[in-house]
Amino acid sequence: MSSLGDLYQEVILDHNKRPRNFHEVPGANRRAEGHNPLCGDRLTVTLDVEDGVIREVGFLGSGCAISKASASMMTDSVKGKSVEEAERIFEAFHAMVTGKQENGFDPEDLGKLAVFEGVREFPVRVKCASLAWHTLRAALESSVAQVTTEID
Ligand code: ZN
C-alpha cells in the first residue's frame, strides 16, 4: 500500500471516530440537509455567517466513514473563511474527486483534503465524499427565513 493510501486510511478513520464540529451551531442562520440515497448518508449542515464570513459551522448526521470524515474535514476547512473562499475550496475539491481538473486549481488550496483524491476511482464514494460539500453550498444559499421556521 502506498503512503498516500495509508494517510488516506489514517485521516479518514480519525475523523470518522472523532468528527470535528459535530454539533448544531447555536443561532445558526444557514442550514441545509443532504442525502446520498446511493449509500444512505444523511447530513445536516448549520452555519453562522456574518459579513460574508463563516463564523461557525457544524454538522450532524449519520452515514459511512467517508461521508462523515469528509463532513468533519469540510467544517475544519471552511471555518473562519469567507463565503468566496469556501466556494473556491468547494470547486477545487469537486474537481479533484471527479477528476475534472481542467480549471487548473492548485492542490495546495486543498491541504489535507487531498487525502480524498483516491475516491475518484470509486464513483459511489465520490458521492459520499462530496455530500458534505454540496450540503454546505445549499446551506450557504439557504434563506434565513427558512431557518427561523426551524428554530421556533
Ligand atoms: Zn457513504
Short mmCIF file of N, CA and C and ligand atoms in Angstrom, two decimals:
data_model
loop_
_atom_site.label_atom_id
_atom_site.label_comp_id
_atom_site.label_asym_id
_atom_site.label_seq_id
_atom_site.Cartn_x
_atom_site.Cartn_y
_atom_site.Cartn_z
N MET A 1 0.85 -1.21 0.00
CA MET A 1 0.00 0.00 0.00
C MET A 1 0.88 1.26 0.00
N SER A 2 0.48 2.22 -0.80
CA SER A 2 1.28 3.45 -0.88
C SER A 2 1.14 4.26 0.39
N SER A 3 2.05 5.20 0.58
CA SER A 3 1.97 6.03 1.78
C SER A 3 0.73 6.92 1.72
N LEU A 4 0.33 7.31 0.50
CA LEU A 4 -0.90 8.12 0.38
C LEU A 4 -2.10 7.27 0.83
N GLY A 5 -2.08 6.01 0.44
CA GLY A 5 -3.14 5.10 0.86
C GLY A 5 -3.21 4.99 2.37
N ASP A 6 -2.06 4.89 3.00
CA ASP A 6 -2.02 4.80 4.47
C ASP A 6 -2.54 6.08 5.10
N LEU A 7 -2.10 7.21 4.54
CA LEU A 7 -2.52 8.50 5.08
C LEU A 7 -4.04 8.65 4.94
N TYR A 8 -4.53 8.28 3.79
CA TYR A 8 -5.96 8.32 3.49
C TYR A 8 -6.74 7.55 4.57
N GLN A 9 -6.29 6.33 4.81
CA GLN A 9 -6.95 5.49 5.82
C GLN A 9 -6.89 6.14 7.19
N GLU A 10 -5.71 6.59 7.55
CA GLU A 10 -5.48 7.12 8.88
C GLU A 10 -6.32 8.36 9.14
N VAL A 11 -6.30 9.30 8.19
CA VAL A 11 -7.04 10.55 8.35
C VAL A 11 -8.54 10.28 8.39
N ILE A 12 -9.01 9.43 7.50
CA ILE A 12 -10.45 9.16 7.43
C ILE A 12 -10.93 8.43 8.68
N LEU A 13 -10.15 7.46 9.14
CA LEU A 13 -10.55 6.74 10.35
C LEU A 13 -10.58 7.68 11.55
N ASP A 14 -9.60 8.57 11.62
CA ASP A 14 -9.54 9.51 12.73
C ASP A 14 -10.75 10.45 12.74
N HIS A 15 -11.07 11.01 11.58
CA HIS A 15 -12.20 11.95 11.51
C HIS A 15 -13.54 11.23 11.67
N ASN A 16 -13.59 9.97 11.27
CA ASN A 16 -14.81 9.21 11.44
C ASN A 16 -15.05 8.90 12.92
N LYS A 17 -13.97 8.62 13.61
CA LYS A 17 -14.06 8.26 15.02
C LYS A 17 -14.30 9.50 15.90
N ARG A 18 -13.61 10.58 15.55
CA ARG A 18 -13.73 11.81 16.34
C ARG A 18 -14.06 12.98 15.41
N PRO A 19 -15.31 13.02 14.93
CA PRO A 19 -15.64 14.09 13.97
C PRO A 19 -15.54 15.48 14.62
N ARG A 20 -14.97 16.42 13.85
CA ARG A 20 -14.82 17.80 14.33
C ARG A 20 -16.14 18.55 14.07
N ASN A 21 -16.44 19.47 14.96
CA ASN A 21 -17.64 20.33 14.78
C ASN A 21 -18.91 19.51 14.58
N PHE A 22 -19.00 18.42 15.34
CA PHE A 22 -20.15 17.53 15.21
C PHE A 22 -21.25 18.02 16.16
N HIS A 23 -21.92 19.06 15.75
CA HIS A 23 -22.97 19.66 16.57
C HIS A 23 -23.76 20.64 15.71
N GLU A 24 -24.87 21.08 16.23
CA GLU A 24 -25.63 22.12 15.54
C GLU A 24 -25.12 23.46 16.05
N VAL A 25 -24.87 24.37 15.12
CA VAL A 25 -24.38 25.70 15.52
C VAL A 25 -25.51 26.46 16.22
N PRO A 26 -25.30 26.92 17.46
CA PRO A 26 -26.35 27.68 18.14
C PRO A 26 -26.63 28.99 17.39
N GLY A 27 -27.90 29.28 17.17
CA GLY A 27 -28.26 30.51 16.47
C GLY A 27 -27.83 30.53 15.02
N ALA A 28 -27.73 29.37 14.41
CA ALA A 28 -27.30 29.29 13.01
C ALA A 28 -28.25 30.09 12.12
N ASN A 29 -27.69 30.76 11.11
CA ASN A 29 -28.54 31.49 10.17
C ASN A 29 -28.54 30.88 8.77
N ARG A 30 -27.88 29.73 8.63
CA ARG A 30 -27.92 28.97 7.37
C ARG A 30 -28.02 27.49 7.73
N ARG A 31 -28.81 26.79 6.95
CA ARG A 31 -28.97 25.36 7.22
C ARG A 31 -29.35 24.63 5.93
N ALA A 32 -28.86 23.42 5.81
CA ALA A 32 -29.31 22.57 4.71
C ALA A 32 -29.15 21.11 5.10
N GLU A 33 -29.98 20.30 4.48
CA GLU A 33 -29.89 18.86 4.70
C GLU A 33 -29.47 18.20 3.41
N GLY A 34 -28.61 17.22 3.54
CA GLY A 34 -28.13 16.50 2.37
C GLY A 34 -28.36 15.02 2.53
N HIS A 35 -28.65 14.37 1.41
CA HIS A 35 -28.95 12.94 1.43
C HIS A 35 -28.29 12.29 0.23
N ASN A 36 -27.60 11.22 0.48
CA ASN A 36 -27.00 10.45 -0.60
C ASN A 36 -27.67 9.08 -0.63
N PRO A 37 -28.73 8.94 -1.45
CA PRO A 37 -29.52 7.70 -1.43
C PRO A 37 -28.72 6.47 -1.85
N LEU A 38 -27.65 6.67 -2.64
CA LEU A 38 -26.86 5.52 -3.08
C LEU A 38 -26.22 4.77 -1.92
N CYS A 39 -25.94 5.53 -0.85
CA CYS A 39 -25.22 4.92 0.27
C CYS A 39 -26.03 5.01 1.56
N GLY A 40 -27.00 5.94 1.60
CA GLY A 40 -27.79 6.12 2.82
C GLY A 40 -27.23 7.18 3.74
N ASP A 41 -26.26 7.97 3.26
CA ASP A 41 -25.67 9.04 4.09
C ASP A 41 -26.65 10.21 4.21
N ARG A 42 -26.79 10.72 5.43
CA ARG A 42 -27.63 11.89 5.68
C ARG A 42 -26.88 12.88 6.55
N LEU A 43 -26.90 14.15 6.13
CA LEU A 43 -26.18 15.18 6.87
C LEU A 43 -27.03 16.43 7.00
N THR A 44 -26.89 17.11 8.13
CA THR A 44 -27.44 18.45 8.26
C THR A 44 -26.26 19.37 8.57
N VAL A 45 -26.13 20.42 7.77
CA VAL A 45 -25.05 21.40 7.97
C VAL A 45 -25.68 22.70 8.44
N THR A 46 -25.16 23.24 9.53
CA THR A 46 -25.61 24.55 10.02
C THR A 46 -24.43 25.50 10.06
N LEU A 47 -24.74 26.77 9.79
CA LEU A 47 -23.68 27.78 9.70
C LEU A 47 -24.13 29.08 10.36
N ASP A 48 -23.17 29.78 10.88
CA ASP A 48 -23.39 31.16 11.29
C ASP A 48 -22.53 32.03 10.38
N VAL A 49 -23.17 32.73 9.47
CA VAL A 49 -22.45 33.57 8.50
C VAL A 49 -22.70 35.03 8.85
N GLU A 50 -21.63 35.77 9.09
CA GLU A 50 -21.73 37.20 9.39
C GLU A 50 -20.80 37.96 8.46
N ASP A 51 -21.30 39.00 7.82
CA ASP A 51 -20.48 39.83 6.93
C ASP A 51 -19.69 39.01 5.92
N GLY A 52 -20.35 37.97 5.37
CA GLY A 52 -19.71 37.18 4.33
C GLY A 52 -18.63 36.23 4.83
N VAL A 53 -18.54 36.05 6.15
CA VAL A 53 -17.54 35.14 6.72
C VAL A 53 -18.25 34.02 7.49
N ILE A 54 -17.75 32.81 7.33
CA ILE A 54 -18.31 31.66 8.04
C ILE A 54 -17.72 31.64 9.45
N ARG A 55 -18.50 32.19 10.40
CA ARG A 55 -18.00 32.26 11.78
C ARG A 55 -18.01 30.90 12.46
N GLU A 56 -19.10 30.19 12.25
CA GLU A 56 -19.23 28.86 12.86
C GLU A 56 -19.85 27.91 11.84
N VAL A 57 -19.44 26.67 11.93
CA VAL A 57 -20.02 25.65 11.06
C VAL A 57 -20.05 24.34 11.84
N GLY A 58 -21.13 23.60 11.68
CA GLY A 58 -21.24 22.30 12.33
C GLY A 58 -22.07 21.38 11.47
N PHE A 59 -21.97 20.10 11.79
CA PHE A 59 -22.79 19.14 11.05
C PHE A 59 -23.27 18.05 12.01
N LEU A 60 -24.37 17.44 11.63
CA LEU A 60 -24.91 16.28 12.33
C LEU A 60 -25.37 15.30 11.27
N GLY A 61 -25.49 14.04 11.66
CA GLY A 61 -26.00 13.08 10.70
C GLY A 61 -25.35 11.74 10.88
N SER A 62 -25.71 10.86 9.97
CA SER A 62 -25.13 9.53 10.03
C SER A 62 -24.85 9.06 8.62
N GLY A 63 -23.87 8.23 8.51
CA GLY A 63 -23.51 7.73 7.19
C GLY A 63 -22.24 6.92 7.28
N CYS A 64 -21.69 6.63 6.12
CA CYS A 64 -20.47 5.82 6.09
C CYS A 64 -19.27 6.65 6.55
N ALA A 65 -18.17 5.95 6.76
CA ALA A 65 -16.96 6.60 7.27
C ALA A 65 -16.49 7.74 6.36
N ILE A 66 -16.59 7.54 5.06
CA ILE A 66 -16.10 8.57 4.13
C ILE A 66 -16.97 9.82 4.19
N SER A 67 -18.29 9.64 4.25
CA SER A 67 -19.16 10.82 4.28
C SER A 67 -18.96 11.60 5.58
N LYS A 68 -18.77 10.89 6.65
CA LYS A 68 -18.61 11.55 7.95
C LYS A 68 -17.24 12.23 8.05
N ALA A 69 -16.21 11.53 7.62
CA ALA A 69 -14.87 12.11 7.65
C ALA A 69 -14.80 13.33 6.73
N SER A 70 -15.45 13.24 5.58
CA SER A 70 -15.44 14.36 4.65
C SER A 70 -16.17 15.56 5.24
N ALA A 71 -17.29 15.31 5.92
CA ALA A 71 -18.03 16.41 6.55
C ALA A 71 -17.20 17.05 7.65
N SER A 72 -16.55 16.21 8.43
CA SER A 72 -15.70 16.71 9.51
C SER A 72 -14.59 17.61 8.96
N MET A 73 -13.94 17.13 7.90
CA MET A 73 -12.84 17.90 7.32
C MET A 73 -13.35 19.14 6.58
N MET A 74 -14.55 19.04 6.02
CA MET A 74 -15.15 20.21 5.37
C MET A 74 -15.33 21.33 6.40
N THR A 75 -15.86 20.98 7.59
CA THR A 75 -16.10 22.03 8.59
C THR A 75 -14.78 22.67 9.02
N ASP A 76 -13.75 21.83 9.21
CA ASP A 76 -12.43 22.36 9.57
C ASP A 76 -11.90 23.30 8.49
N SER A 77 -12.16 22.94 7.23
CA SER A 77 -11.58 23.70 6.11
C SER A 77 -12.23 25.06 5.91
N VAL A 78 -13.53 25.17 6.19
CA VAL A 78 -14.22 26.42 5.82
C VAL A 78 -14.46 27.35 7.02
N LYS A 79 -14.25 26.84 8.23
CA LYS A 79 -14.49 27.66 9.41
C LYS A 79 -13.54 28.86 9.41
N GLY A 80 -14.11 30.04 9.55
CA GLY A 80 -13.30 31.26 9.57
C GLY A 80 -13.01 31.81 8.18
N LYS A 81 -13.41 31.08 7.13
CA LYS A 81 -13.15 31.53 5.76
C LYS A 81 -14.31 32.39 5.26
N SER A 82 -14.02 33.19 4.24
CA SER A 82 -15.10 33.94 3.62
C SER A 82 -15.92 32.97 2.76
N VAL A 83 -17.14 33.37 2.45
CA VAL A 83 -18.01 32.54 1.61
C VAL A 83 -17.34 32.30 0.26
N GLU A 84 -16.65 33.32 -0.29
CA GLU A 84 -15.97 33.17 -1.58
C GLU A 84 -14.85 32.12 -1.48
N GLU A 85 -14.09 32.16 -0.39
CA GLU A 85 -13.02 31.18 -0.22
C GLU A 85 -13.60 29.77 -0.11
N ALA A 86 -14.70 29.65 0.63
CA ALA A 86 -15.34 28.35 0.80
C ALA A 86 -15.80 27.81 -0.55
N GLU A 87 -16.34 28.70 -1.40
CA GLU A 87 -16.78 28.31 -2.74
C GLU A 87 -15.59 27.81 -3.56
N ARG A 88 -14.45 28.48 -3.39
CA ARG A 88 -13.26 28.10 -4.15
C ARG A 88 -12.77 26.71 -3.72
N ILE A 89 -12.80 26.48 -2.40
CA ILE A 89 -12.38 25.17 -1.91
C ILE A 89 -13.35 24.10 -2.41
N PHE A 90 -14.65 24.43 -2.40
CA PHE A 90 -15.65 23.50 -2.93
C PHE A 90 -15.31 23.13 -4.37
N GLU A 91 -15.04 24.14 -5.19
CA GLU A 91 -14.73 23.89 -6.60
C GLU A 91 -13.50 23.01 -6.75
N ALA A 92 -12.47 23.30 -5.96
CA ALA A 92 -11.22 22.54 -6.05
C ALA A 92 -11.44 21.10 -5.60
N PHE A 93 -12.21 20.95 -4.52
CA PHE A 93 -12.49 19.61 -4.00
C PHE A 93 -13.28 18.80 -5.02
N HIS A 94 -14.30 19.45 -5.57
CA HIS A 94 -15.16 18.78 -6.53
C HIS A 94 -14.37 18.37 -7.78
N ALA A 95 -13.51 19.27 -8.22
CA ALA A 95 -12.68 18.98 -9.40
C ALA A 95 -11.76 17.79 -9.11
N MET A 96 -11.23 17.76 -7.89
CA MET A 96 -10.32 16.68 -7.53
C MET A 96 -11.02 15.33 -7.50
N VAL A 97 -12.16 15.25 -6.81
CA VAL A 97 -12.79 13.93 -6.64
C VAL A 97 -13.48 13.44 -7.91
N THR A 98 -13.82 14.37 -8.81
CA THR A 98 -14.44 13.93 -10.05
C THR A 98 -13.41 13.79 -11.17
N GLY A 99 -12.18 14.22 -10.90
CA GLY A 99 -11.12 14.10 -11.88
C GLY A 99 -11.18 15.14 -12.97
N LYS A 100 -12.01 16.19 -12.77
CA LYS A 100 -12.14 17.26 -13.77
C LYS A 100 -11.29 18.45 -13.34
N GLN A 101 -10.03 18.36 -13.64
CA GLN A 101 -9.12 19.38 -13.12
C GLN A 101 -8.68 20.38 -14.18
N GLU A 102 -9.47 20.49 -15.24
CA GLU A 102 -9.04 21.38 -16.33
C GLU A 102 -9.03 22.85 -15.93
N ASN A 103 -9.71 23.18 -14.84
CA ASN A 103 -9.71 24.58 -14.41
C ASN A 103 -8.40 24.99 -13.73
N GLY A 104 -7.50 24.05 -13.62
CA GLY A 104 -6.18 24.36 -13.10
C GLY A 104 -6.17 24.82 -11.66
N PHE A 105 -6.91 24.14 -10.81
CA PHE A 105 -6.89 24.51 -9.40
C PHE A 105 -5.55 24.11 -8.79
N ASP A 106 -5.22 24.77 -7.70
CA ASP A 106 -3.97 24.50 -7.03
C ASP A 106 -4.22 23.48 -5.91
N PRO A 107 -3.59 22.29 -5.98
CA PRO A 107 -3.82 21.29 -4.93
C PRO A 107 -3.46 21.82 -3.54
N GLU A 108 -2.60 22.84 -3.52
CA GLU A 108 -2.23 23.45 -2.24
C GLU A 108 -3.44 24.04 -1.52
N ASP A 109 -4.42 24.48 -2.31
CA ASP A 109 -5.65 25.03 -1.75
C ASP A 109 -6.37 24.00 -0.88
N LEU A 110 -6.15 22.74 -1.21
CA LEU A 110 -6.92 21.69 -0.57
C LEU A 110 -6.31 21.19 0.73
N GLY A 111 -4.99 21.36 0.88
CA GLY A 111 -4.33 20.90 2.09
C GLY A 111 -4.64 19.43 2.36
N LYS A 112 -5.09 19.15 3.58
CA LYS A 112 -5.36 17.78 4.00
C LYS A 112 -6.47 17.12 3.18
N LEU A 113 -7.33 17.95 2.57
CA LEU A 113 -8.45 17.39 1.80
C LEU A 113 -7.95 16.53 0.64
N ALA A 114 -6.66 16.69 0.30
CA ALA A 114 -6.09 15.91 -0.80
C ALA A 114 -6.14 14.41 -0.52
N VAL A 115 -6.35 14.01 0.74
CA VAL A 115 -6.46 12.57 1.03
C VAL A 115 -7.65 11.94 0.33
N PHE A 116 -8.61 12.77 -0.11
CA PHE A 116 -9.80 12.21 -0.77
C PHE A 116 -9.60 11.99 -2.27
N GLU A 117 -8.39 12.30 -2.75
CA GLU A 117 -8.14 12.17 -4.18
C GLU A 117 -8.46 10.75 -4.67
N GLY A 118 -8.15 9.74 -3.84
CA GLY A 118 -8.33 8.34 -4.23
C GLY A 118 -9.77 7.95 -4.51
N VAL A 119 -10.75 8.71 -4.00
CA VAL A 119 -12.15 8.29 -4.18
C VAL A 119 -12.60 8.40 -5.63
N ARG A 120 -11.84 9.16 -6.44
CA ARG A 120 -12.27 9.33 -7.84
C ARG A 120 -12.34 8.00 -8.58
N GLU A 121 -11.63 7.00 -8.08
CA GLU A 121 -11.66 5.66 -8.68
C GLU A 121 -12.97 4.94 -8.39
N PHE A 122 -13.74 5.46 -7.44
CA PHE A 122 -14.95 4.76 -6.98
C PHE A 122 -16.15 5.70 -7.04
N PRO A 123 -16.90 5.68 -8.15
CA PRO A 123 -17.98 6.66 -8.35
C PRO A 123 -18.96 6.75 -7.19
N VAL A 124 -19.26 5.63 -6.54
CA VAL A 124 -20.20 5.69 -5.41
C VAL A 124 -19.59 6.48 -4.27
N ARG A 125 -18.31 6.30 -4.07
CA ARG A 125 -17.60 7.00 -2.99
C ARG A 125 -17.46 8.49 -3.26
N VAL A 126 -17.44 8.85 -4.54
CA VAL A 126 -17.38 10.28 -4.87
C VAL A 126 -18.60 10.99 -4.28
N LYS A 127 -19.76 10.33 -4.37
CA LYS A 127 -20.99 10.90 -3.80
C LYS A 127 -20.88 11.05 -2.29
N CYS A 128 -20.30 10.04 -1.66
CA CYS A 128 -20.12 10.07 -0.20
C CYS A 128 -19.21 11.23 0.19
N ALA A 129 -18.10 11.37 -0.53
CA ALA A 129 -17.10 12.38 -0.19
C ALA A 129 -17.59 13.78 -0.48
N SER A 130 -18.45 13.94 -1.50
CA SER A 130 -18.87 15.29 -1.87
C SER A 130 -20.19 15.71 -1.24
N LEU A 131 -20.87 14.80 -0.55
CA LEU A 131 -22.17 15.14 0.05
C LEU A 131 -22.08 16.37 0.96
N ALA A 132 -21.09 16.36 1.85
CA ALA A 132 -20.96 17.47 2.80
C ALA A 132 -20.76 18.80 2.08
N TRP A 133 -20.03 18.75 0.97
CA TRP A 133 -19.74 19.98 0.23
C TRP A 133 -20.97 20.50 -0.51
N HIS A 134 -21.74 19.58 -1.07
CA HIS A 134 -22.98 20.01 -1.73
C HIS A 134 -23.96 20.56 -0.69
N THR A 135 -23.96 19.95 0.49
CA THR A 135 -24.85 20.41 1.54
C THR A 135 -24.40 21.79 2.05
N LEU A 136 -23.09 21.97 2.15
CA LEU A 136 -22.55 23.28 2.53
C LEU A 136 -23.01 24.35 1.56
N ARG A 137 -22.88 24.05 0.26
CA ARG A 137 -23.26 25.04 -0.75
C ARG A 137 -24.75 25.36 -0.65
N ALA A 138 -25.57 24.32 -0.45
CA ALA A 138 -27.01 24.53 -0.31
C ALA A 138 -27.29 25.39 0.93
N ALA A 139 -26.55 25.14 1.99
CA ALA A 139 -26.74 25.92 3.23
C ALA A 139 -26.37 27.39 3.00
N LEU A 140 -25.27 27.60 2.27
CA LEU A 140 -24.83 28.98 2.01
C LEU A 140 -25.87 29.73 1.18
N GLU A 141 -26.60 28.98 0.36
CA GLU A 141 -27.61 29.62 -0.49
C GLU A 141 -28.99 29.65 0.17
N SER A 142 -29.11 29.03 1.35
CA SER A 142 -30.41 28.95 2.01
C SER A 142 -30.79 30.32 2.58
N SER A 143 -32.07 30.52 2.74
CA SER A 143 -32.50 31.81 3.27
C SER A 143 -32.64 31.75 4.77
N VAL A 144 -32.47 32.89 5.40
CA VAL A 144 -32.57 32.96 6.85
C VAL A 144 -33.99 32.59 7.29
N ALA A 145 -34.98 32.98 6.47
CA ALA A 145 -36.38 32.72 6.82
C ALA A 145 -36.64 31.23 6.99
N GLN A 146 -35.98 30.45 6.10
CA GLN A 146 -36.14 29.01 6.17
C GLN A 146 -35.67 28.48 7.53
N VAL A 147 -34.62 29.06 8.03
CA VAL A 147 -34.05 28.60 9.28
C VAL A 147 -34.89 29.02 10.47
N THR A 148 -35.43 30.25 10.43
CA THR A 148 -36.19 30.71 11.58
C THR A 148 -37.43 29.85 11.80
N THR A 149 -38.00 29.30 10.72
CA THR A 149 -39.16 28.44 10.92
C THR A 149 -38.74 27.17 11.67
N GLU A 150 -37.49 26.76 11.47
CA GLU A 150 -36.98 25.57 12.15
C GLU A 150 -36.77 25.83 13.65
N ILE A 151 -36.30 27.03 13.94
CA ILE A 151 -35.89 27.35 15.30
C ILE A 151 -37.10 27.39 16.24
N ASP A 152 -38.18 28.01 15.74
CA ASP A 152 -39.31 28.17 16.65
C ASP A 152 -39.99 26.84 16.93
ZN ZN B 1 -21.47 6.89 2.00
#
